[in-house]
Every structure is written in structure tokens, then in C-alpha cells.
Amino acid sequence: MDRIKEFIALFQIPPAIAPYVTVFAEPDEIDLIVTMAGRTLSVVEVADLLKLPMYQAAAFLEKAYRRHFVHREVAGRKVGYIFDHVDTTDKPLRYIPARFYDRLDELTMYGDWDALPKEIRDEVTGWWLQEYADKIAPVVEKIKQDPDAHQKIKQKDFLLLDEAVAQVDAAAVHAVVNCDCRSSTQGCSRMVEACIRLDDGARYTLERGLGRQLSKDECKQIVLATDRDGLMHIDTRVWQDHGLFGFCNCCTCCCFPLRASTLLDSDRVYPRVHYQARRDETVCTHCGRCVRRCPYGAFYHDGSTILMNGKSRKAVAFDAAKCYGCGLCRTGCPIGCIAMHSLRGIPDDHP
Ligand code: SF4
Ligand code: SF4
Ligand code: SF4
């Protein structure tokens, strides 16, 4: 087998992108994966196999780590997957070969993703989404079986803006990283630098060479900008028990967790819906802002008109059954006549 074929097999590259190996892998990275041949190795072993001085092997492996060709292992524990973060400072490292699935993060967010033809990008993104759905399927199944899962399991929840900002306030370390769902899918033109990483999530992201560190105030400004841009805040509500990691600012067209919920038949359960909007119809001016803000069409024009201050306006109707409780209508309503009503014992949020 020639080296490229070995690389394609070892790095588990889907067939659609196999002809484009040179777009996302340099010759020495291909050599590394082939040389490692699925083995977890130390810097000394890699230096020996690649016939490099130690300092060069160490620098090369760290570059490969940032480009997601390898993960790190410390004391037998893989630390390359984000939720397994441990502090690696001053600890002996070994490197685990990654697979193409992992490489997609850096490639789509900061790499040469756009150098690939659109039809290839679309096919690979579809493959990535399915792999992601398969990966989270066991935990989603568990959540579907357990009505109290939202209180125990660190899962994806729709968060109100204030709940997202409270996480920013509670964190000591803040970072922002490009959204890989929007970078890969390119389904809309909303903000790409929008994934908020906090504490361990921020430390891990920065250590991996992704994103940039922010002050608390800069972080809040980005969160507010995502809200203005019509992005929904999604991640766990139970961070007090599990520690902060960060949250995403999502759109329905690109977001993998939202799109995976269709594949996994977990609509409203994963990501979990916690609120429902309620409008005070007695003061609503039918300005239509909520119609433009709602990603789910819960606020809509029903075809009728209404007289406001002597002028005829398209009436705004509301279908509560379509609401996912993201709160975007509430933060956009110019007169604050939308409140979020809790669906399960969380204090109501009044306008
Ligand atoms: S989950 Fe949402 S914000 Fe996070 S990467 Fe996906 S779309 Fe972007
Ligand atoms: S944004 Fe507020 S005032 Fe405007 S139509 Fe919607 S609920 Fe009414
Ligand atoms: S109506 Fe519901 S889904 Fe639509 S923007 Fe408001 S909270 Fe979000």
C-alpha cells in the first residue's frame, strides 16, 4: 500500500475527501500518522522513529496537536477530547493518533476548508453530522428515558440571554472560538466567531491553539452581539454541579446539536426546551420584530390587519406550540411585552 493510501485508512478519511488529502495534511503529518500506525507514542519514540532531534520532534508533535492530528495522553488518560480536560503542565505526555473526524474542527474553523469544492464540503459536513449524531446517540437515548435528566446530566439546553450572561459572570477565564457548525455548513451569514468557552473550556481551547482569550467584559459584549444577530444560546444549565465549560450561540440552519435532534428523534429533549414565550397582547404594537427574530415561526403574520394609532399594520399572531423558549423574541421586543414562562419549575422571567 502506498503512503497516501495507508494514511487514508489509518486516519479514517471518508471517500469524498480522499482525493483532497493535500488540502488538509502536510507531507510530514501524513508521515507521522503512518509512522504511528495507531500506536500511542512518547516524544522520545516519535523522535526515534522519524529520526528527528528531540526538540524538533516535540515542536512537531505540538503543532500536530494544534492541527488535530494527534491527541494528548497523560498518565494513561486521553486529554484530547474537550470534556476530559486535565491540566497537562509539567506532566509527561504521550500522543495518540487522531482521526479525520477530529481534524475537521481546526480545518473548518481556521484551516483551508474553503479550498475544497462546495459539493465536497457539503458531503463531508453531512458525514460529520451523522458521525456526531452517532456519537451522542447513547447519551441522548438515556436522556429520553429519564424525565429528570435535565437536572442531572450535562446536556444541551436552550438558555435565556440572562442565563448565558450569568455563566460569563461566574467564569474566571474567557475565550471565544469560531463556530465549527457555521464554518463548515455555511448555511447563513451570522457571526462565526461566536462559541464562548469558559474556565476549563477556555483553558483547553487556548492550549489547543484555537480561538482567543477575552476579558469578562469583552466576552459579554460578544454574547450580546450574538443575541442581536439572532443566535440562540445553547449549553448545559447544570454548570454549578458540573463546572463551567462554555456555551454555543446557534442558528437552526447550521447547528449540529439542533440538526442532530432530527436524526435522533430528540426534538425539544436534546437540546432541551425549558421556556415558552408569552406576549402581553394588550400592549403589543404589532411592530413585527418578533416575527423577524423567531427562528421557529412561532410569531407570524396571520394575514389579518390591525389598526395601530390610526394606521393599518399586519397583525402578529403567536403559536405557542411552535415555541422553543430561546428568548430571542423577548430580547428583541422594543417595548418588553414578551415574558418567558417556565415549563418546569424554573422561576419565570418577567419583562
Ligand atoms: S453548537 Fe452552535 S455555536 Fe456551537 S459550534 Fe455548533 S452552531 Fe456553532
Ligand atoms: S416585538 Fe413585541 S411589540 Fe413587536 S409585535 Fe412582537 S410582541 Fe408585539
Ligand atoms: S417565540 Fe419561542 S422560539 Fe420564537 S423567538 Fe420567542 S422564545 Fe424563541
Tab-separated table of N, CA and C in Angstrom, residues 4 8 13-24 116-117 120 124:
chain	number	residue	atom	x	y	z
A	4	ILE	N	0.018	7.345	0.946
A	4	ILE	CA	-1.246	8.096	0.993
A	4	ILE	C	-2.405	7.145	1.307
A	8	ILE	N	-4.898	7.386	4.444
A	8	ILE	CA	-6.362	7.458	4.309
A	8	ILE	C	-7.027	6.406	5.200
A	13	ILE	N	-10.369	8.491	6.735
A	13	ILE	CA	-10.834	9.601	5.897
A	13	ILE	C	-12.002	9.133	5.028
A	14	PRO	N	-13.136	9.852	5.050
A	14	PRO	CA	-14.270	9.413	4.222
A	14	PRO	C	-13.930	9.534	2.733
A	15	PRO	N	-14.493	8.656	1.895
A	15	PRO	CA	-14.100	8.605	0.479
A	15	PRO	C	-14.216	9.950	-0.241
A	16	ALA	N	-15.245	10.760	0.084
A	16	ALA	CA	-15.465	12.008	-0.670
A	16	ALA	C	-14.254	12.932	-0.638
A	17	ILE	N	-13.537	12.937	0.490
A	17	ILE	CA	-12.448	13.914	0.631
A	17	ILE	C	-11.070	13.273	0.411
A	18	ALA	N	-11.060	11.975	0.182
A	18	ALA	CA	-9.774	11.281	-0.008
A	18	ALA	C	-8.922	11.892	-1.132
A	19	PRO	N	-9.518	12.341	-2.250
A	19	PRO	CA	-8.656	12.933	-3.296
A	19	PRO	C	-8.053	14.289	-2.906
A	20	TYR	N	-8.473	14.852	-1.764
A	20	TYR	CA	-8.027	16.208	-1.387
A	20	TYR	C	-7.118	16.202	-0.156
A	21	VAL	N	-6.448	15.096	0.046
A	21	VAL	CA	-5.604	14.935	1.235
A	21	VAL	C	-4.630	16.103	1.417
A	22	THR	N	-4.065	16.596	0.307
A	22	THR	CA	-3.030	17.633	0.444
A	22	THR	C	-3.608	18.977	0.888
A	23	VAL	N	-4.943	19.127	0.835
A	23	VAL	CA	-5.553	20.381	1.316
A	23	VAL	C	-5.487	20.447	2.844
A	24	PHE	N	-5.584	19.296	3.501
A	24	PHE	CA	-5.674	19.345	4.968
A	24	PHE	C	-4.527	18.635	5.685
A	116	LEU	N	-11.703	23.597	-0.682
A	116	LEU	CA	-12.378	22.397	-1.204
A	116	LEU	C	-13.601	22.796	-2.022
A	117	PRO	N	-13.925	22.034	-3.074
A	117	PRO	CA	-15.147	22.342	-3.835
A	117	PRO	C	-16.379	22.254	-2.933
A	120	ILE	N	-17.985	18.917	-2.210
A	120	ILE	CA	-17.199	18.063	-1.301
A	120	ILE	C	-17.417	18.529	0.136
A	124	VAL	N	-18.906	16.161	3.057
A	124	VAL	CA	-18.136	15.876	4.273
A	124	VAL	C	-18.887	16.393	5.507
